[in-house]
mmCIF file of the N, C-alpha and C atoms, coordinates in Angstrom:
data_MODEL
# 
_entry.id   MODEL 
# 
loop_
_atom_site.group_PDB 
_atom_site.id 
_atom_site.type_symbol 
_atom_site.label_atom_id 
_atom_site.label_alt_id 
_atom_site.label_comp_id 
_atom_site.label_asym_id 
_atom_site.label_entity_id 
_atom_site.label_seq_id 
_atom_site.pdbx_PDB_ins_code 
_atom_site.Cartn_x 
_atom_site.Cartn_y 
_atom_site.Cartn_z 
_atom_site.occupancy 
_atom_site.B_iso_or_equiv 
_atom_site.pdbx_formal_charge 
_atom_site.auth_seq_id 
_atom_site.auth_comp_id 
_atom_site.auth_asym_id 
_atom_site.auth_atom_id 
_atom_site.pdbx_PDB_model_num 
ATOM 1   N N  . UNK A 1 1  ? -46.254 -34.346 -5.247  1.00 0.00 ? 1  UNK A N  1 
ATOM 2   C CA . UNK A 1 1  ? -47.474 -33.988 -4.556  1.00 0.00 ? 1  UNK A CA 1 
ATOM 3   C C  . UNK A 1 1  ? -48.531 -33.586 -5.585  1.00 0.00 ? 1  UNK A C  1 
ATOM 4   N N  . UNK A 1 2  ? -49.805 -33.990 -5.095  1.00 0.00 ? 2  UNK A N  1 
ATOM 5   C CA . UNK A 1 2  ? -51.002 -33.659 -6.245  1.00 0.00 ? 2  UNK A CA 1 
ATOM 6   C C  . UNK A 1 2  ? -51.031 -32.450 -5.679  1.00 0.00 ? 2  UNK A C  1 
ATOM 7   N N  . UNK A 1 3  ? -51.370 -31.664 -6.789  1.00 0.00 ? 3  UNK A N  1 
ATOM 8   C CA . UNK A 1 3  ? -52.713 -30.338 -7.124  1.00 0.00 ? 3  UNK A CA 1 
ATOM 9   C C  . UNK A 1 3  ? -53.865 -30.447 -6.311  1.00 0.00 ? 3  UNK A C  1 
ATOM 10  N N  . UNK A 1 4  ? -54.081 -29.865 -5.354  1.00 0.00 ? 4  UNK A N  1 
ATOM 11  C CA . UNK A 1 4  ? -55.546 -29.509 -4.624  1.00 0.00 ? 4  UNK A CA 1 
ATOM 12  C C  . UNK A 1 4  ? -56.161 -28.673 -4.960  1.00 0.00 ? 4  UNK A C  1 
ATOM 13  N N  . UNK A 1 5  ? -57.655 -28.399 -5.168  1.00 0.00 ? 5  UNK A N  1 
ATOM 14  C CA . UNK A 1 5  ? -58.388 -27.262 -4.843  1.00 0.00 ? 5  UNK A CA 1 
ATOM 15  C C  . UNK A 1 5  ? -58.086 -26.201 -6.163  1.00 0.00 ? 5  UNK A C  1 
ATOM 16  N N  . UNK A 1 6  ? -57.496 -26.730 -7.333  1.00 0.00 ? 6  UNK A N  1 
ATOM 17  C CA . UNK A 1 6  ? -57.003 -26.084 -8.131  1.00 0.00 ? 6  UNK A CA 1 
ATOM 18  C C  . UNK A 1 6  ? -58.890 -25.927 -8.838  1.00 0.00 ? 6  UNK A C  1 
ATOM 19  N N  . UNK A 1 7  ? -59.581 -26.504 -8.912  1.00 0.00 ? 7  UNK A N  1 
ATOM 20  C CA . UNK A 1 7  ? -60.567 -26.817 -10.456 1.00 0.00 ? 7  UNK A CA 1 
ATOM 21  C C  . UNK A 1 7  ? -60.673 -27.094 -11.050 1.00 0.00 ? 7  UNK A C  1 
ATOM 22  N N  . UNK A 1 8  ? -59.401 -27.143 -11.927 1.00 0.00 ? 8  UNK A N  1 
ATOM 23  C CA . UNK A 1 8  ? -59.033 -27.671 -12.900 1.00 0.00 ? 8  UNK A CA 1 
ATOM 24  C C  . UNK A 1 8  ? -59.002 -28.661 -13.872 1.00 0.00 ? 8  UNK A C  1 
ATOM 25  N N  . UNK A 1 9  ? -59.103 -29.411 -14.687 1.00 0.00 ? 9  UNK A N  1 
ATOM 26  C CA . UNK A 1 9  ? -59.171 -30.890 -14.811 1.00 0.00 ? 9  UNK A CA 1 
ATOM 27  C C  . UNK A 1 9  ? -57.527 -30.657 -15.580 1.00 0.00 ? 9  UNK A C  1 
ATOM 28  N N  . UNK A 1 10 ? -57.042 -31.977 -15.028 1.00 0.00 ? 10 UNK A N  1 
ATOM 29  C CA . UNK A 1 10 ? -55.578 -31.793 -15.527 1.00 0.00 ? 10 UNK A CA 1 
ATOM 30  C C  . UNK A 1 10 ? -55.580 -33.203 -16.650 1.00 0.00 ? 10 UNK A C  1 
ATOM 31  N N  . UNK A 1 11 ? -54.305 -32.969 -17.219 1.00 0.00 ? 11 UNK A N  1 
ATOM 32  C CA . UNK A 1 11 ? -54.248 -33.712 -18.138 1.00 0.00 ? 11 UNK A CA 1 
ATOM 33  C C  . UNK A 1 11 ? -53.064 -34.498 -17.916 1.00 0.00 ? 11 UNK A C  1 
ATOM 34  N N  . UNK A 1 12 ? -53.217 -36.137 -18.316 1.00 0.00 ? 12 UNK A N  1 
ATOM 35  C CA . UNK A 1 12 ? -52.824 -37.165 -17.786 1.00 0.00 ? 12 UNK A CA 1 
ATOM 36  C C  . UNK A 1 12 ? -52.071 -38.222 -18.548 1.00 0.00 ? 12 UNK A C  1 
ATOM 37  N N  . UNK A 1 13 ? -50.897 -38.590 -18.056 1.00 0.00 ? 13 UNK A N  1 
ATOM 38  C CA . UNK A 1 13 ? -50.522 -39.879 -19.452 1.00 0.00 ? 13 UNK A CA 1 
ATOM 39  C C  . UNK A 1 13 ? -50.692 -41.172 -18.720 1.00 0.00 ? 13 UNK A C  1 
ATOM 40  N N  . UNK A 1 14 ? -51.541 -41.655 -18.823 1.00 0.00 ? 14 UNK A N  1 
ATOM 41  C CA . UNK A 1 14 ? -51.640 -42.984 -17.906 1.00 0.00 ? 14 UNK A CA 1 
ATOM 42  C C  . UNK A 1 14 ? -50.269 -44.373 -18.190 1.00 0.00 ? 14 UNK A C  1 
ATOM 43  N N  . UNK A 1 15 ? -49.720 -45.177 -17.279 1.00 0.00 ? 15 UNK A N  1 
ATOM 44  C CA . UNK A 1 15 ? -48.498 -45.821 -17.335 1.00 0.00 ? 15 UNK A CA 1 
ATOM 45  C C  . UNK A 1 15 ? -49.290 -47.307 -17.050 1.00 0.00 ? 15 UNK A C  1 
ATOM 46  N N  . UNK A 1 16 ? -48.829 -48.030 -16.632 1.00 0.00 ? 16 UNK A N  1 
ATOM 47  C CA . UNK A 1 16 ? -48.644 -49.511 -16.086 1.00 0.00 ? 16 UNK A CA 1 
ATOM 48  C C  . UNK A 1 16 ? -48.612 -49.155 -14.547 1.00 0.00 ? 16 UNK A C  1 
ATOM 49  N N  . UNK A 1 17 ? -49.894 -49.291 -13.785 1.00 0.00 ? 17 UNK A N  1 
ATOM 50  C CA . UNK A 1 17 ? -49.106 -48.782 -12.484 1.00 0.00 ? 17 UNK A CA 1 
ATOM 51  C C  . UNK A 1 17 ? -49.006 -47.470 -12.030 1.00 0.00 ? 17 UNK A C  1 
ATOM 52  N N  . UNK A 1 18 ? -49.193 -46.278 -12.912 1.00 0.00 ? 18 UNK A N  1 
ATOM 53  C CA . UNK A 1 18 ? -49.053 -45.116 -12.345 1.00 0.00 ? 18 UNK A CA 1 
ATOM 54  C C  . UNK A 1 18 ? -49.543 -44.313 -13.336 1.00 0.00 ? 18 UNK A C  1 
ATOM 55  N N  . UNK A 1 19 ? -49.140 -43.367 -13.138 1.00 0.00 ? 19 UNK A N  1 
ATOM 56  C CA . UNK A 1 19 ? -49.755 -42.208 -14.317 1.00 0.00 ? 19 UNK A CA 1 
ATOM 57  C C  . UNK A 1 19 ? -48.644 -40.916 -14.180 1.00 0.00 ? 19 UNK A C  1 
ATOM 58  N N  . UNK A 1 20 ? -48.696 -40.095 -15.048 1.00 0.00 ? 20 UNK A N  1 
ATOM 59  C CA . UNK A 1 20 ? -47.670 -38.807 -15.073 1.00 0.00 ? 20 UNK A CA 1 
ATOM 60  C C  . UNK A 1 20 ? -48.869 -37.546 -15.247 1.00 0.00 ? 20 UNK A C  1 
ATOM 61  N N  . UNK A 1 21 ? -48.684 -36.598 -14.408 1.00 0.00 ? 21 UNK A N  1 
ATOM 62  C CA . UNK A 1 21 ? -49.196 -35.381 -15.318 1.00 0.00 ? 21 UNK A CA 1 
ATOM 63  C C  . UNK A 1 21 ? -48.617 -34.475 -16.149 1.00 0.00 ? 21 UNK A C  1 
ATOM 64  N N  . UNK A 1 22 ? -49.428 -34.057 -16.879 1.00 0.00 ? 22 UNK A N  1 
ATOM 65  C CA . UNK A 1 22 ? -48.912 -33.559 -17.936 1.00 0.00 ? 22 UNK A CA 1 
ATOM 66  C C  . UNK A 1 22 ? -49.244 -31.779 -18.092 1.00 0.00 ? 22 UNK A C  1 
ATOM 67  N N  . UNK A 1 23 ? -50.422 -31.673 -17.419 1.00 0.00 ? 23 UNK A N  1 
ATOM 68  C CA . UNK A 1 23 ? -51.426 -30.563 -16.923 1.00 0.00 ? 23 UNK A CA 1 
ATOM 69  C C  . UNK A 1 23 ? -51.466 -30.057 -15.155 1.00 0.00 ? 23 UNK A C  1 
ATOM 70  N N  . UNK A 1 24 ? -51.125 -29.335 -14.812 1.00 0.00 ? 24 UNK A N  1 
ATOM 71  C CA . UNK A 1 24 ? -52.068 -29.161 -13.453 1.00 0.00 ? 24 UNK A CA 1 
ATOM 72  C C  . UNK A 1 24 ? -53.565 -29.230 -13.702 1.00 0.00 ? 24 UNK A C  1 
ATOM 73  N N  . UNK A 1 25 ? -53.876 -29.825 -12.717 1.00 0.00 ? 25 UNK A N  1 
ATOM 74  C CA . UNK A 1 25 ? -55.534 -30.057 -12.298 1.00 0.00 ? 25 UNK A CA 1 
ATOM 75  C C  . UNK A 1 25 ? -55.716 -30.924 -11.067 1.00 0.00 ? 25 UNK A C  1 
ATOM 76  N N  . UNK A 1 26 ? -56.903 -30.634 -10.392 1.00 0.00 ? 26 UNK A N  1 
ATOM 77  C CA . UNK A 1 26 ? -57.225 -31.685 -9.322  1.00 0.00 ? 26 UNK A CA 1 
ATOM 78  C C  . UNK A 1 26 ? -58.190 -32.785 -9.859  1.00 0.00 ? 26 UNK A C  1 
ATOM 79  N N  . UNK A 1 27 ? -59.179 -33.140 -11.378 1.00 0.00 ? 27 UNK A N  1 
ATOM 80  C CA . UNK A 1 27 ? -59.751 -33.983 -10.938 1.00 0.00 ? 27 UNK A CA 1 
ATOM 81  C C  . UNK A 1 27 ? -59.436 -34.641 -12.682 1.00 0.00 ? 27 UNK A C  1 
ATOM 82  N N  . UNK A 1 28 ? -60.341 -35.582 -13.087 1.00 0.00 ? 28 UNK A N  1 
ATOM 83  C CA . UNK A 1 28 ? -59.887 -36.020 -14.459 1.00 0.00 ? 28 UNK A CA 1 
ATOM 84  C C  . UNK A 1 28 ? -61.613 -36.586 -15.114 1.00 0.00 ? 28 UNK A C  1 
ATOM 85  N N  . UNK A 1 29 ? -62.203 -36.515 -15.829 1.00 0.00 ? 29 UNK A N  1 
ATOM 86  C CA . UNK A 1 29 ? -63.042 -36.880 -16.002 1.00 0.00 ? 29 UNK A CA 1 
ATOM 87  C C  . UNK A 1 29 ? -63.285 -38.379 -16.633 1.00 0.00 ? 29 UNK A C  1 
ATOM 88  N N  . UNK A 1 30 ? -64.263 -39.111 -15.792 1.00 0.00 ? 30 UNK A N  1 
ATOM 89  C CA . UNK A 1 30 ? -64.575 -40.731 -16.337 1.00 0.00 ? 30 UNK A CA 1 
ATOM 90  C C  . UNK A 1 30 ? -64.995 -40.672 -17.807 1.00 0.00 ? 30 UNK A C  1 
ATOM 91  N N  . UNK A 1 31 ? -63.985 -41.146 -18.241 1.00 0.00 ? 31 UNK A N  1 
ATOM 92  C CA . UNK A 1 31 ? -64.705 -41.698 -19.770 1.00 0.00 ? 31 UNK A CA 1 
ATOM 93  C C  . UNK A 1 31 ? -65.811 -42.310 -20.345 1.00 0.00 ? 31 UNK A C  1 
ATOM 94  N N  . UNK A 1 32 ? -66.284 -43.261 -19.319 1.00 0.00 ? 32 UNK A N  1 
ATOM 95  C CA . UNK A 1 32 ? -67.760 -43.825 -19.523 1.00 0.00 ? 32 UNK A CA 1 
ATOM 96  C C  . UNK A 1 32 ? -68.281 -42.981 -18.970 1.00 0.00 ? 32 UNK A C  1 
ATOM 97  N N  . UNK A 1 33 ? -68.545 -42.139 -18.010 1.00 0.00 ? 33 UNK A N  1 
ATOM 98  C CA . UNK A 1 33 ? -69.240 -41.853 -17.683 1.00 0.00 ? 33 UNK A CA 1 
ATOM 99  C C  . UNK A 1 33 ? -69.093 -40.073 -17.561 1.00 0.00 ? 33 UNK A C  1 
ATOM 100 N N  . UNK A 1 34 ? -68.347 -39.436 -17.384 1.00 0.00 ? 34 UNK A N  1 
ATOM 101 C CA . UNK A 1 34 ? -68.199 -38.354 -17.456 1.00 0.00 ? 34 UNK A CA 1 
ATOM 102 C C  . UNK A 1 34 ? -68.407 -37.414 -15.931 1.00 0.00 ? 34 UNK A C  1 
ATOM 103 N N  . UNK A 1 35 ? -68.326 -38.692 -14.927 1.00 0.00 ? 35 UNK A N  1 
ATOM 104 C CA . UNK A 1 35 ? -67.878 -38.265 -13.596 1.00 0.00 ? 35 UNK A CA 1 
ATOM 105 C C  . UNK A 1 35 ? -66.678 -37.216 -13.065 1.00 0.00 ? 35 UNK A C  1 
ATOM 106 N N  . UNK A 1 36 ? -66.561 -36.382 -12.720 1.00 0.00 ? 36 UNK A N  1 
ATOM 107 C CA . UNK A 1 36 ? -65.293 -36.333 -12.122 1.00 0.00 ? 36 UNK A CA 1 
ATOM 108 C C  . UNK A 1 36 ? -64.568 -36.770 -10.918 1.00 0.00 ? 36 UNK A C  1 
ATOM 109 N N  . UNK A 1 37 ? -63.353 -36.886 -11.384 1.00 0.00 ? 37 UNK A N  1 
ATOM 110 C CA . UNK A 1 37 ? -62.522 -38.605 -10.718 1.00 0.00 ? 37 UNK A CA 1 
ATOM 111 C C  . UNK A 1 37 ? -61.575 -37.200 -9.853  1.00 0.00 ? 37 UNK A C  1 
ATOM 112 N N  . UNK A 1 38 ? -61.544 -37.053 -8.736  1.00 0.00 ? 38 UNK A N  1 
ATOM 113 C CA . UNK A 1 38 ? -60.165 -36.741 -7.935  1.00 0.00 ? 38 UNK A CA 1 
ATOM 114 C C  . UNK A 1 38 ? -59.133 -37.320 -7.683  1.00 0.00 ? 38 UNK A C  1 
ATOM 115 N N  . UNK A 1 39 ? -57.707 -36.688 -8.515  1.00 0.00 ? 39 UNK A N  1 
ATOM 116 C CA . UNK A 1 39 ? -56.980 -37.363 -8.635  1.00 0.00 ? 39 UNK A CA 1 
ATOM 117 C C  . UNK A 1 39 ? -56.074 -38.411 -7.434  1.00 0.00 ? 39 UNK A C  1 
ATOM 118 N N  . UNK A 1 40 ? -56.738 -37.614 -6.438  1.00 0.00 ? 40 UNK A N  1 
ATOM 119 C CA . UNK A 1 40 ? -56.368 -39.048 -5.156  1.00 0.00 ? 40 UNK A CA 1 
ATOM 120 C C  . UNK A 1 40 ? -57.169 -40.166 -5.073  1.00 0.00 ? 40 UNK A C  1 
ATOM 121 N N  . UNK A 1 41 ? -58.050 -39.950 -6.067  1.00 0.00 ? 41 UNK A N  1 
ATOM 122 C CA . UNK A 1 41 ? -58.871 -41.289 -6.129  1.00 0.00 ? 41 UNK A CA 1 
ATOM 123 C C  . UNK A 1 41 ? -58.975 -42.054 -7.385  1.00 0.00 ? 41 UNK A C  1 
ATOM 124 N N  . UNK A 1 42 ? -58.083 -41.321 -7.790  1.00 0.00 ? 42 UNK A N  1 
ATOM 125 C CA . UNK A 1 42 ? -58.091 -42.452 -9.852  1.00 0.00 ? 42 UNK A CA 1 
ATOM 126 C C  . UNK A 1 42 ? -57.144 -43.450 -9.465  1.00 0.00 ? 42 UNK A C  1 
ATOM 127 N N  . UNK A 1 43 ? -57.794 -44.443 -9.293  1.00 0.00 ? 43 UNK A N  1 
ATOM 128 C CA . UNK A 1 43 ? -57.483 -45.875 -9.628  1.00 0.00 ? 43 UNK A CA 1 
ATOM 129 C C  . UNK A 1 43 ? -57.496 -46.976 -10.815 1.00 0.00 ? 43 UNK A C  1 
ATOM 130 N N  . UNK A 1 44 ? -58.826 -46.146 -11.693 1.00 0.00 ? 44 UNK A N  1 
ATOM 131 C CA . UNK A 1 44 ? -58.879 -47.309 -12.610 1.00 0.00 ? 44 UNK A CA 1 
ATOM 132 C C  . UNK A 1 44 ? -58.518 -46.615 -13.928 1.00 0.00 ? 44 UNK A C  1 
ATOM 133 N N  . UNK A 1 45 ? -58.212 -46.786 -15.139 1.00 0.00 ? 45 UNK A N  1 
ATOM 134 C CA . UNK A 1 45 ? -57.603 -46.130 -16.476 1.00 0.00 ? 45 UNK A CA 1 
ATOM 135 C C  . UNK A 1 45 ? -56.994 -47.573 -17.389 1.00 0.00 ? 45 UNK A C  1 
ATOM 136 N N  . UNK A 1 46 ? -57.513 -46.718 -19.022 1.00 0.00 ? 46 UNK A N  1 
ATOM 137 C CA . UNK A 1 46 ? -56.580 -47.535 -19.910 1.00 0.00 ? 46 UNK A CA 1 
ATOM 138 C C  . UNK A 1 46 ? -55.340 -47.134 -20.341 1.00 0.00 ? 46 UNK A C  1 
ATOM 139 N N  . UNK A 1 47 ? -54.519 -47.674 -20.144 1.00 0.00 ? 47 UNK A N  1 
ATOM 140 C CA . UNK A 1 47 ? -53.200 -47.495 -20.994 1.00 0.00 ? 47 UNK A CA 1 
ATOM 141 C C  . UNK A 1 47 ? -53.013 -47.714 -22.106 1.00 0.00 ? 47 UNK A C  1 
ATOM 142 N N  . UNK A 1 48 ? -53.803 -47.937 -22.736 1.00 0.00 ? 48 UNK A N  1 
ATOM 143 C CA . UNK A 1 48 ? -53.938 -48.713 -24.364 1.00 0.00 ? 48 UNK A CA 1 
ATOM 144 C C  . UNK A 1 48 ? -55.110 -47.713 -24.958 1.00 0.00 ? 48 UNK A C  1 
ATOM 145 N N  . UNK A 1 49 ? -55.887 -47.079 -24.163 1.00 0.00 ? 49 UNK A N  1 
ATOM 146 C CA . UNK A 1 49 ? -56.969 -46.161 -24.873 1.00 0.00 ? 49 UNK A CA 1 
ATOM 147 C C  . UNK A 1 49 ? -56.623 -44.523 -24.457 1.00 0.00 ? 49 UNK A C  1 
ATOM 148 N N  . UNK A 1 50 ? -55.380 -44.562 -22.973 1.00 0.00 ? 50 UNK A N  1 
ATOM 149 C CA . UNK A 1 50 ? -55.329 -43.399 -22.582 1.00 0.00 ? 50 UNK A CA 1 
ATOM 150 C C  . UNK A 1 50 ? -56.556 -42.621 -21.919 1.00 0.00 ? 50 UNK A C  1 
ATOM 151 N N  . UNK A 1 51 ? -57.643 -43.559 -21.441 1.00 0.00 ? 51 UNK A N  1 
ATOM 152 C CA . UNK A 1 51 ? -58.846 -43.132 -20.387 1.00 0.00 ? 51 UNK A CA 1 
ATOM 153 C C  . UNK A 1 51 ? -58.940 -43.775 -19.319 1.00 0.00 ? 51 UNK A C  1 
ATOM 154 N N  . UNK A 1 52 ? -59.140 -42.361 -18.645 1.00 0.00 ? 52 UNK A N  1 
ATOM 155 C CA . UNK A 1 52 ? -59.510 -42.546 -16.861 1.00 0.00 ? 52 UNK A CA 1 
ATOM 156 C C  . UNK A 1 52 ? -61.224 -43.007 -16.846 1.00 0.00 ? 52 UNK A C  1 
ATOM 157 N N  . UNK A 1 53 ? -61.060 -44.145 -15.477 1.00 0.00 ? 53 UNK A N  1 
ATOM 158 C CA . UNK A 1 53 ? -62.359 -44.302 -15.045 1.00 0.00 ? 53 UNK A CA 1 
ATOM 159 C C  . UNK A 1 53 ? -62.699 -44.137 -13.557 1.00 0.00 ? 53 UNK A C  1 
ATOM 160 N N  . UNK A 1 54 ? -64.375 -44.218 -13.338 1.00 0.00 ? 54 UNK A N  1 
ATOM 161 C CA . UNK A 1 54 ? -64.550 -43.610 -11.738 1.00 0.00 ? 54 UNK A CA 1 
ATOM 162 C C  . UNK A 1 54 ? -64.366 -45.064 -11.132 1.00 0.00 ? 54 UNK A C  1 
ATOM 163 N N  . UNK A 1 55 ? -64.646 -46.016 -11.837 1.00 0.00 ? 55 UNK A N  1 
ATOM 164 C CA . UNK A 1 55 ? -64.601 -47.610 -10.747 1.00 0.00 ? 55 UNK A CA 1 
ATOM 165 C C  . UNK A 1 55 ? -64.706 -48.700 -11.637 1.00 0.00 ? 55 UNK A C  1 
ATOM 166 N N  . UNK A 1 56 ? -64.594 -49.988 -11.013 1.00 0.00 ? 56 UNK A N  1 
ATOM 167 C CA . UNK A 1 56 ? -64.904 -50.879 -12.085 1.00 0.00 ? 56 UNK A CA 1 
ATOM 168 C C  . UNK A 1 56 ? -65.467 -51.264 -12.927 1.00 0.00 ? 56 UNK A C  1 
ATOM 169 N N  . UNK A 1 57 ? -66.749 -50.870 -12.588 1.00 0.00 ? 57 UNK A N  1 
ATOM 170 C CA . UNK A 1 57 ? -67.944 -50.737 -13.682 1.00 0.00 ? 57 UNK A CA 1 
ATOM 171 C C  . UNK A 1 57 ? -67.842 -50.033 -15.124 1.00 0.00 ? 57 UNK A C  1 
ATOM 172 N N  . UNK A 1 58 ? -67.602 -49.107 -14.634 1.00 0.00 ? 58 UNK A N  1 
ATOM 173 C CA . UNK A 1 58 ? -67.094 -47.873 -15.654 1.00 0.00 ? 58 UNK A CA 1 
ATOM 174 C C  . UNK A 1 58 ? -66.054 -48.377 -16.604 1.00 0.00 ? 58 UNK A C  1 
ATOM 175 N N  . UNK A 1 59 ? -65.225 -48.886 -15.862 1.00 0.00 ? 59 UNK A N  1 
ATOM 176 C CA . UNK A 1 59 ? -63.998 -49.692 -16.833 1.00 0.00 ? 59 UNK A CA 1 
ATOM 177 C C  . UNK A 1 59 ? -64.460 -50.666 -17.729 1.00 0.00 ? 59 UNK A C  1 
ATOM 178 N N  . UNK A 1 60 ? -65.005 -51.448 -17.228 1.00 0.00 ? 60 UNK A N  1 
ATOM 179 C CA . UNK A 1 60 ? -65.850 -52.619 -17.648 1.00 0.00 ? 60 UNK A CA 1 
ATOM 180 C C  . UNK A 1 60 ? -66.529 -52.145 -18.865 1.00 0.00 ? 60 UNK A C  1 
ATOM 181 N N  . UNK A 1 61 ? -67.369 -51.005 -18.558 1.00 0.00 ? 61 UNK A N  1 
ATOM 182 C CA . UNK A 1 61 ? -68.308 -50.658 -19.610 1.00 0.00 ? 61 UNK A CA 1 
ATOM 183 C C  . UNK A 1 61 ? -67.530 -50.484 -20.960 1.00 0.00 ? 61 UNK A C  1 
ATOM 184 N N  . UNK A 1 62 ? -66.454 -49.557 -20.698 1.00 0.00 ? 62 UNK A N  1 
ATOM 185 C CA . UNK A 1 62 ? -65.565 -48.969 -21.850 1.00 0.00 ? 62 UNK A CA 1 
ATOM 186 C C  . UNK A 1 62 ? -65.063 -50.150 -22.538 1.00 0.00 ? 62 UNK A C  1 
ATOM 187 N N  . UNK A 1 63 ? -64.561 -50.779 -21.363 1.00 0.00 ? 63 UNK A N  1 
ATOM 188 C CA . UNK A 1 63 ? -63.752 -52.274 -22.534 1.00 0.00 ? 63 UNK A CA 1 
ATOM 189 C C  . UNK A 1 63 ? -64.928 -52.806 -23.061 1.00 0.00 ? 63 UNK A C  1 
ATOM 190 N N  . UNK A 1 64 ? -66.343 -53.001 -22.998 1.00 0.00 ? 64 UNK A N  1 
ATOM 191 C CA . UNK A 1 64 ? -67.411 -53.645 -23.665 1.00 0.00 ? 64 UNK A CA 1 
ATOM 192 C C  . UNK A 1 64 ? -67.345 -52.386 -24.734 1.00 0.00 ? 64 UNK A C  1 
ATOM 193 N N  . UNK A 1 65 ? -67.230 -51.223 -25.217 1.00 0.00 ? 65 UNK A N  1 
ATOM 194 C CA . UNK A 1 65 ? -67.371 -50.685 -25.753 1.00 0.00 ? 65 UNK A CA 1 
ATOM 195 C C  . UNK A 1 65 ? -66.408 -50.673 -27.105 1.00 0.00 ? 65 UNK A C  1 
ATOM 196 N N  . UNK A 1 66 ? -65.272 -51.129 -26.734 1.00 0.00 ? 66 UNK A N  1 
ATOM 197 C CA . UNK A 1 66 ? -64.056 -51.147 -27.417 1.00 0.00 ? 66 UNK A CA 1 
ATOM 198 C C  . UNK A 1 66 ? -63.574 -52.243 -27.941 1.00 0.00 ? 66 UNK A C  1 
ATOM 199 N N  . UNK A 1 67 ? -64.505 -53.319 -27.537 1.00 0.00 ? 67 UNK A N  1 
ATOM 200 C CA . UNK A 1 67 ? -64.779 -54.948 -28.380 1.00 0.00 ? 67 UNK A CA 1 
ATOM 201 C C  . UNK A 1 67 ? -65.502 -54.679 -29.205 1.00 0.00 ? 67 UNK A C  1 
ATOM 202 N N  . UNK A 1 68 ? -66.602 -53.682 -29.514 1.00 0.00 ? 68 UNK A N  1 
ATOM 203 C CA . UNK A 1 68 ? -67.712 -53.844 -30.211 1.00 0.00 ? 68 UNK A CA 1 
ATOM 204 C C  . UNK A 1 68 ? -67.090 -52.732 -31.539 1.00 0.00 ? 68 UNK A C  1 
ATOM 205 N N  . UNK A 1 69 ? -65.972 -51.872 -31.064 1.00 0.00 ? 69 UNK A N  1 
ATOM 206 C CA . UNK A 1 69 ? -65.700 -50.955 -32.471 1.00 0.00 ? 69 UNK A CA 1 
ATOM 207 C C  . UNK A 1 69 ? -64.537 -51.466 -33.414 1.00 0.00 ? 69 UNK A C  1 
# 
């Protein structure tokens, strides 16, 4: 069961498919963007960079970001 209502931002190991926490927290912050993501709603993340995103866009952006370094 997730963490509700905690505040917190928790800390996260993102998988293939899922994710583990590692932290209590309820939300995780977007990497492009610096949204906060509730963790019943993180859907998108790298497993290869270890960052959460708020939506596709956001994802998108980061992988354009990570071709260019």
């Amino acid at each position: 069961m997730l963490m509700q209502g905690s505040g917190r931002e928790a800390r996260i190991h993102y998988m293939a498919g899922t994710f583990r926490l590692l932290s209590d927290g309820d939300h995780v912050r977007c990497a492009a963007t610096g949204v906060p993501i509730p963790l019943d709603q993180l859907r998108y993340w790298s497993v290869a960079r270890q960052e959460p995103y708020v939506d596709a866009a956001a994802s998108l952006i980061a992988e354009e970001r990570a071709r260019k370094a």
